Coordinates of C-alpha atoms in Angstrom, one line a residue:
M25 CA -13.5 -32.8 15.4
V26 CA -15.1 -33.8 18.9
A27 CA -18.4 -35.7 18.7
A28 CA -21.3 -33.8 20.5
A29 CA -22.1 -35.4 24.0
Q30 CA -25.1 -37.7 23.9
K31 CA -27.5 -36.4 26.7
I32 CA -28.8 -39.7 28.4
I33 CA -31.4 -39.6 31.3
L34 CA -31.1 -41.5 34.3
S35 CA -34.3 -42.7 36.0
G36 CA -34.3 -44.5 39.4
Y37 CA -34.7 -44.2 43.1
Y38 CA -32.2 -41.2 43.2
G39 CA -31.6 -38.5 46.0
F40 CA -33.5 -40.0 48.7
R41 CA -30.1 -40.8 50.7
N42 CA -30.7 -44.6 50.3
S43 CA -27.0 -46.0 50.2
G44 CA -28.1 -48.9 48.1
D45 CA -29.7 -46.6 45.4
E46 CA -27.2 -44.1 45.2
A47 CA -24.6 -46.7 44.9
V48 CA -26.6 -48.2 42.0
L49 CA -26.2 -44.5 40.5
Q50 CA -22.7 -44.0 41.2
S51 CA -21.8 -47.3 39.6
I52 CA -24.1 -46.8 36.4
L53 CA -22.3 -43.5 35.9
D54 CA -19.0 -44.9 36.3
A55 CA -19.6 -48.0 33.9
L56 CA -21.2 -45.3 31.3
Q57 CA -18.2 -42.9 31.5
K58 CA -15.5 -46.1 31.1
H59 CA -17.2 -47.5 28.1
S60 CA -18.3 -44.1 26.5
Q61 CA -14.8 -43.0 26.6
A62 CA -13.4 -46.2 25.4
A63 CA -15.9 -46.0 22.2
G64 CA -15.3 -42.2 21.9
I65 CA -18.9 -41.3 22.2
P66 CA -19.2 -38.5 25.0
V67 CA -22.1 -39.1 27.3
E68 CA -23.6 -36.4 29.4
P69 CA -25.7 -38.1 32.1
V70 CA -28.9 -36.1 33.3
V71 CA -30.4 -37.8 36.6
L72 CA -34.0 -37.6 37.7
S73 CA -33.8 -37.0 41.4
I74 CA -36.0 -36.2 44.4
D75 CA -33.2 -33.6 45.3
P76 CA -31.4 -32.7 42.1
E77 CA -28.9 -29.9 43.9
W78 CA -27.9 -32.4 46.3
T79 CA -27.3 -35.2 43.1
T80 CA -25.3 -32.6 41.4
A81 CA -23.1 -31.5 44.1
T82 CA -22.6 -35.3 45.0
Y83 CA -22.2 -36.8 41.6
G84 CA -21.1 -33.6 39.5
V85 CA -23.8 -34.2 37.0
K86 CA -26.8 -32.4 35.9
A87 CA -30.1 -33.5 37.5
V88 CA -33.7 -32.4 37.1
H89 CA -36.4 -32.7 39.9
R90 CA -38.2 -36.2 39.3
M91 CA -41.7 -35.0 40.1
K92 CA -41.6 -31.7 38.0
L93 CA -43.3 -33.1 35.0
G94 CA -42.5 -30.1 33.0
E95 CA -39.0 -30.3 33.7
V96 CA -38.7 -34.3 33.0
R97 CA -40.3 -34.0 29.7
Q98 CA -38.2 -31.0 28.6
A99 CA -34.9 -33.0 29.6
I100 CA -36.2 -36.1 27.9
Y101 CA -37.0 -34.3 25.0
E102 CA -33.5 -33.1 24.6
S103 CA -32.0 -36.1 25.3
A104 CA -30.5 -39.3 23.0
G105 CA -32.2 -41.7 25.1
L106 CA -33.4 -42.9 28.8
I107 CA -31.9 -45.5 31.4
S108 CA -34.4 -46.9 33.9
G109 CA -32.6 -48.7 36.8
G110 CA -31.2 -50.5 38.4
G111 CA -32.8 -51.4 41.9
S112 CA -36.3 -52.8 42.6
L113 CA -38.2 -50.0 40.9
L114 CA -41.0 -52.1 39.4
Q115 CA -42.4 -53.6 42.3
D116 CA -45.9 -53.2 44.3
V117 CA -44.8 -54.5 47.9
T118 CA -44.1 -50.8 49.2
G119 CA -47.0 -49.3 47.5
S120 CA -49.1 -49.1 44.3
K121 CA -47.4 -46.0 43.1
S122 CA -43.8 -47.1 42.1
I123 CA -44.8 -49.0 38.9
P124 CA -46.9 -46.6 37.3
Y125 CA -44.3 -43.8 38.1
Y126 CA -41.3 -45.5 36.6
L127 CA -43.3 -47.1 33.7
G128 CA -44.8 -43.5 33.0
I129 CA -41.4 -42.0 33.0
I130 CA -40.4 -44.8 30.2
K131 CA -43.5 -44.6 28.2
L132 CA -42.9 -40.8 28.1
A133 CA -39.6 -41.4 26.5
Q134 CA -40.9 -43.9 23.9
W135 CA -43.8 -41.4 22.9
M136 CA -41.1 -39.0 22.3
R137 CA -39.3 -41.7 20.0
K138 CA -36.1 -41.9 22.3
P139 CA -34.4 -45.4 22.8
T140 CA -35.1 -46.7 26.2
F141 CA -33.0 -49.2 28.3
I142 CA -33.7 -51.2 31.4
Y143 CA -30.6 -51.3 33.4
A144 CA -30.4 -54.5 35.8
Q145 CA -33.6 -54.2 37.5
G146 CA -34.9 -56.5 40.0
I147 CA -38.4 -57.0 39.1
G148 CA -41.3 -57.8 41.4
P149 CA -42.6 -58.9 43.5
V150 CA -45.9 -57.7 41.5
N151 CA -49.0 -58.9 42.9
R152 CA -51.5 -56.7 41.3
K153 CA -52.1 -58.4 37.8
L154 CA -53.2 -55.3 36.1
F155 CA -49.7 -54.2 36.2
H156 CA -48.8 -57.3 34.2
P157 CA -49.7 -56.2 30.7
L158 CA -48.4 -52.7 31.3
I159 CA -44.9 -53.8 31.9
K160 CA -44.9 -56.1 28.9
S161 CA -46.2 -53.5 26.7
V162 CA -43.5 -50.9 27.5
F163 CA -40.7 -53.4 28.0
R164 CA -41.3 -54.6 24.4
K165 CA -40.7 -51.4 23.1
C166 CA -37.2 -50.7 25.1
S167 CA -34.0 -51.3 23.0
Y168 CA -32.3 -53.3 25.6
V169 CA -33.6 -55.0 28.9
S170 CA -31.4 -56.5 31.3
V171 CA -32.4 -57.7 34.9
R172 CA -30.3 -58.7 38.0
D173 CA -31.4 -62.1 38.5
E174 CA -33.2 -65.1 36.8
Q175 CA -36.0 -64.8 38.8
S176 CA -36.8 -61.6 37.4
R177 CA -36.6 -63.0 33.7
Q178 CA -38.8 -65.5 34.7
L179 CA -41.4 -63.3 36.1
L180 CA -41.1 -61.2 33.0
Q181 CA -41.8 -64.5 30.6
T182 CA -45.0 -65.0 33.0
M183 CA -46.0 -61.6 31.6
G184 CA -45.4 -62.6 28.1
L185 CA -42.0 -61.1 27.4
G186 CA -40.0 -63.3 25.5
R187 CA -36.9 -64.9 27.3
E188 CA -34.8 -63.9 24.5
L189 CA -35.4 -60.4 25.1
V190 CA -34.2 -60.3 28.6
E191 CA -30.3 -60.5 29.6
V192 CA -29.6 -61.5 33.0
V193 CA -26.6 -59.4 34.8
P194 CA -25.4 -58.8 38.2
D195 CA -26.7 -55.7 40.3
P196 CA -24.6 -52.7 39.1
V197 CA -23.3 -52.2 42.4
M198 CA -21.0 -55.4 42.2
G199 CA -18.8 -53.3 39.7
L200 CA -18.6 -50.2 42.2
S201 CA -14.9 -49.9 43.3
L202 CA -12.8 -47.5 45.7
P203 CA -10.2 -45.1 43.6
E204 CA -6.9 -45.3 45.4
G205 CA -6.7 -42.0 47.8
S206 CA -10.3 -41.0 47.0
L207 CA -11.3 -41.2 50.7
E208 CA -9.7 -40.6 53.9
E209 CA -8.3 -43.8 55.6
I210 CA -10.6 -45.3 58.3
T211 CA -8.9 -45.4 61.8
R212 CA -9.6 -48.9 62.9
D213 CA -9.5 -50.6 66.4
T214 CA -7.6 -53.8 65.8
A215 CA -7.8 -54.9 69.0
L216 CA -11.5 -56.4 68.3
K217 CA -12.9 -58.1 65.4
T218 CA -15.5 -55.6 63.6
I219 CA -19.1 -56.8 62.8
G220 CA -20.7 -54.5 60.3
I221 CA -24.6 -54.4 60.8
S222 CA -27.1 -53.0 58.4
V223 CA -30.9 -53.3 59.7
R224 CA -34.0 -52.0 58.7
Y225 CA -37.5 -51.7 60.3
W226 CA -39.6 -54.5 58.7
E227 CA -41.9 -57.0 61.0
Q228 CA -44.1 -54.5 63.2
S229 CA -43.2 -56.5 66.4
R230 CA -39.6 -55.8 65.9
K231 CA -39.0 -59.7 66.9
E232 CA -36.1 -59.8 64.0
L233 CA -34.2 -57.0 65.6
D234 CA -34.9 -58.5 69.0
A235 CA -33.4 -61.8 67.6
I236 CA -30.3 -60.1 66.2
A237 CA -29.8 -58.2 69.4
Q238 CA -30.0 -61.6 71.3
G239 CA -27.5 -63.3 68.9
L240 CA -24.9 -60.6 69.0
L241 CA -25.2 -60.5 72.8
K242 CA -24.7 -64.3 72.8
A243 CA -21.6 -64.2 70.3
C244 CA -19.9 -61.2 72.3
G245 CA -20.3 -63.6 75.5
Q246 CA -17.8 -65.7 73.6
V247 CA -15.6 -63.1 72.1
P248 CA -15.5 -59.6 72.7
L249 CA -16.4 -57.5 69.4
H250 CA -16.9 -54.2 67.9
L251 CA -20.4 -54.1 66.6
R252 CA -20.6 -51.3 63.9
F253 CA -24.1 -50.4 62.7
L254 CA -24.2 -49.1 59.3
P255 CA -27.5 -47.2 58.3
F256 CA -28.0 -47.6 54.5
H257 CA -31.4 -45.6 54.4
H258 CA -31.5 -42.4 56.3
S259 CA -32.9 -41.7 58.6
S260 CA -35.3 -45.0 59.0
D261 CA -32.3 -47.3 59.3
N262 CA -30.6 -45.0 61.8
E263 CA -33.6 -45.5 64.1
A264 CA -33.5 -49.4 63.5
S265 CA -29.7 -49.2 64.3
R266 CA -30.4 -47.5 67.4
Y267 CA -33.3 -49.7 68.6
V268 CA -30.8 -52.7 68.3
M269 CA -28.4 -50.5 70.0
Q270 CA -30.1 -49.8 73.0
K271 CA -30.7 -53.5 73.9
L272 CA -26.9 -54.2 73.4
E273 CA -25.2 -51.1 75.2
E274 CA -24.9 -52.5 78.8
G275 CA -24.4 -56.1 77.8
I276 CA -21.6 -55.6 75.2
T277 CA -19.7 -53.1 77.2
R278 CA -19.7 -55.4 80.3
Q279 CA -18.4 -57.9 78.2
G280 CA -15.3 -56.2 76.8
G281 CA -17.0 -55.1 73.4
R282 CA -17.7 -51.8 71.5
I283 CA -20.8 -50.5 69.8
S284 CA -20.6 -47.6 67.3
I285 CA -22.7 -46.3 64.5
C286 CA -21.8 -44.8 61.1
E287 CA -24.3 -41.9 60.2
D288 CA -22.3 -39.5 58.1
A289 CA -21.3 -41.9 55.0
L290 CA -24.0 -40.5 52.7
H291 CA -21.9 -41.0 49.4
P292 CA -22.0 -44.9 48.3
R293 CA -18.1 -44.8 48.2
Q294 CA -17.9 -43.7 52.0
M295 CA -20.0 -46.3 52.9
L296 CA -18.3 -49.1 50.6
R297 CA -15.2 -48.2 52.7
E298 CA -16.9 -48.8 55.7
V299 CA -18.2 -52.2 55.0
G300 CA -14.6 -53.1 53.7
E301 CA -13.0 -52.4 57.1
C302 CA -15.3 -54.9 58.8
D303 CA -14.5 -58.8 59.4
M304 CA -17.8 -60.1 58.6
L305 CA -21.2 -58.1 58.0
I306 CA -24.9 -59.1 58.8
G307 CA -27.2 -57.6 56.5
M308 CA -30.9 -56.9 55.9
R309 CA -30.4 -54.4 53.1
L310 CA -29.6 -56.0 49.8
H311 CA -27.0 -53.5 49.1
S312 CA -25.2 -53.9 52.4
L313 CA -24.7 -57.4 51.3
I314 CA -23.6 -56.6 47.8
Y315 CA -21.0 -54.1 49.2
A316 CA -19.6 -57.0 51.3
A317 CA -19.4 -59.5 48.6
G318 CA -17.4 -57.0 46.5
R319 CA -15.1 -56.1 49.0
R320 CA -14.8 -59.8 49.9
V321 CA -16.1 -59.5 53.5
P322 CA -17.8 -62.7 54.7
L323 CA -21.5 -62.2 54.8
M324 CA -24.8 -63.2 56.9
G325 CA -27.9 -62.4 55.0
I326 CA -31.3 -62.1 56.7
S327 CA -34.2 -62.4 54.3
Y328 CA -37.4 -60.1 54.1
D329 CA -37.6 -60.0 50.4
P330 CA -37.0 -62.7 47.6
K331 CA -34.4 -60.2 46.1
I332 CA -32.3 -61.0 49.4
D333 CA -32.6 -65.0 48.5
H334 CA -31.8 -64.3 45.0
F335 CA -28.5 -62.7 45.4
L336 CA -27.2 -64.7 48.1
D337 CA -28.0 -67.8 45.9
R338 CA -25.7 -66.0 43.2
I339 CA -22.9 -66.3 45.6
D340 CA -23.5 -69.8 46.9
C341 CA -25.2 -68.4 50.3
R342 CA -28.1 -69.0 52.1
P343 CA -30.0 -66.7 54.5
I344 CA -29.6 -67.3 58.0
G345 CA -33.3 -67.1 58.7
S346 CA -36.0 -64.8 57.7
T347 CA -37.5 -61.6 59.4
T348 CA -40.7 -64.0 60.5
S349 CA -38.6 -66.7 62.0
L350 CA -34.9 -65.7 63.1
D351 CA -33.3 -67.4 66.0
G352 CA -30.7 -65.5 67.9
G353 CA -28.8 -68.7 68.8
E354 CA -28.1 -69.3 65.0
V355 CA -27.4 -66.0 64.3
A356 CA -24.7 -66.1 67.3
A357 CA -23.4 -69.4 66.0
E358 CA -23.1 -68.1 62.4
V359 CA -21.3 -64.9 63.4
L360 CA -18.7 -66.9 65.1
H361 CA -18.1 -69.5 62.5
L362 CA -17.7 -66.7 60.1
L363 CA -15.1 -65.0 62.1
E364 CA -13.1 -68.4 62.3
A365 CA -13.6 -69.7 58.9
G366 CA -13.6 -66.2 57.0
D367 CA -10.5 -67.0 54.6
D368 CA -12.3 -70.3 53.8
W369 CA -15.4 -68.5 52.9
K370 CA -13.6 -65.9 50.8
R371 CA -11.6 -68.5 48.9
K372 CA -14.6 -70.7 48.1
R373 CA -16.6 -67.7 46.6
E374 CA -14.0 -65.9 45.0
P375 CA -14.6 -67.2 41.5
L376 CA -18.3 -66.5 41.8
I377 CA -17.8 -62.9 43.1
A378 CA -15.1 -62.2 40.3
A379 CA -17.4 -63.3 37.9
L380 CA -20.1 -61.0 39.1
V381 CA -17.9 -57.8 39.3
E382 CA -16.5 -58.6 35.6
E383 CA -20.0 -58.8 34.4
A384 CA -21.7 -55.8 36.1
E385 CA -20.7 -53.5 33.4
A386 CA -22.6 -55.3 30.9
P387 CA -25.4 -53.0 30.4
A388 CA -23.4 -49.9 30.0
R389 CA -21.5 -51.7 27.2
Q390 CA -24.2 -52.5 25.4
I391 CA -26.0 -49.1 25.7
V392 CA -22.8 -47.3 24.7
E393 CA -22.7 -49.9 21.5
Y394 CA -26.1 -49.1 20.7
F395 CA -25.0 -45.5 20.4
H396 CA -22.2 -46.4 18.3
R397 CA -24.1 -48.3 15.8
K398 CA -26.6 -45.4 15.5
G399 CA -23.7 -42.9 15.3

């Protein structure tokens, strides 16, 4: 007799066409499927999404509109449990509404006596102290809590959550892979080295984007390059990319280089393949750096948030600078260095990256084991 599927709700920043968060969703879905099949426990994911139709069409799973409380309540009521994560859900830098929303969804499940699981989240920054006891209260009632870096665990400790209750795991996207033959091959211009570039708007003055443009122009003066812009969050990153491209087009063409932009990679695996075709990557978006590490592409991170520094530290890297103090000359020098010493970069970091890839599925394994014990 085949066991009935366990409906599990997935709550996160899904359906917004942000490649990083969509990659988180795909990674969680993949890991849950793998470990539930191995354990003989069928799982039926139900995703809370801002665009349920698109999410269903993209991933082949059921989805519910995340802002329609009646539908969300009913979905949780019919479920066996709820997963919250991953990504930077519990932070108040981008606004004060994220934390109450995501905590509220978890609390709703707990009121209904459903087991709740925190899946490889990045916690913070949480500048409003009034949120601290709320996070502690909700997390203490979770069946499993995992975070994606030691700094997140330490922040939870300052809120009063015991260290032993929190597991540190890699970002789930470290486990994202490309099935053979799943996507069309990318036609690559092998005459030029390809630099993948993931930028976003951050400083109002755009000085960080100006410094990146200056550095790329200087590097291309030494070696003609193909600059491949990779917007991770449509459409704001498309605009940031084009801002930099405008500053580059005339000079890069004159130097024998080339500029292009990838605006149609909405599925995370499409973007993962794009990143994998690069010789190196310059990234502001966290998940552009995670994609690059997972595909063993030498990378250069630009810090605008502690989560960038935390991830780089896990693979023995440092940011080339922050958005407040980025030097174009240093960008150019690091680009040329990574192009020259890329094989050494990969060899040095292979054990670190391989370990992160291996550990990325730990939360899915723990969650499936929970249901196996309860069954």
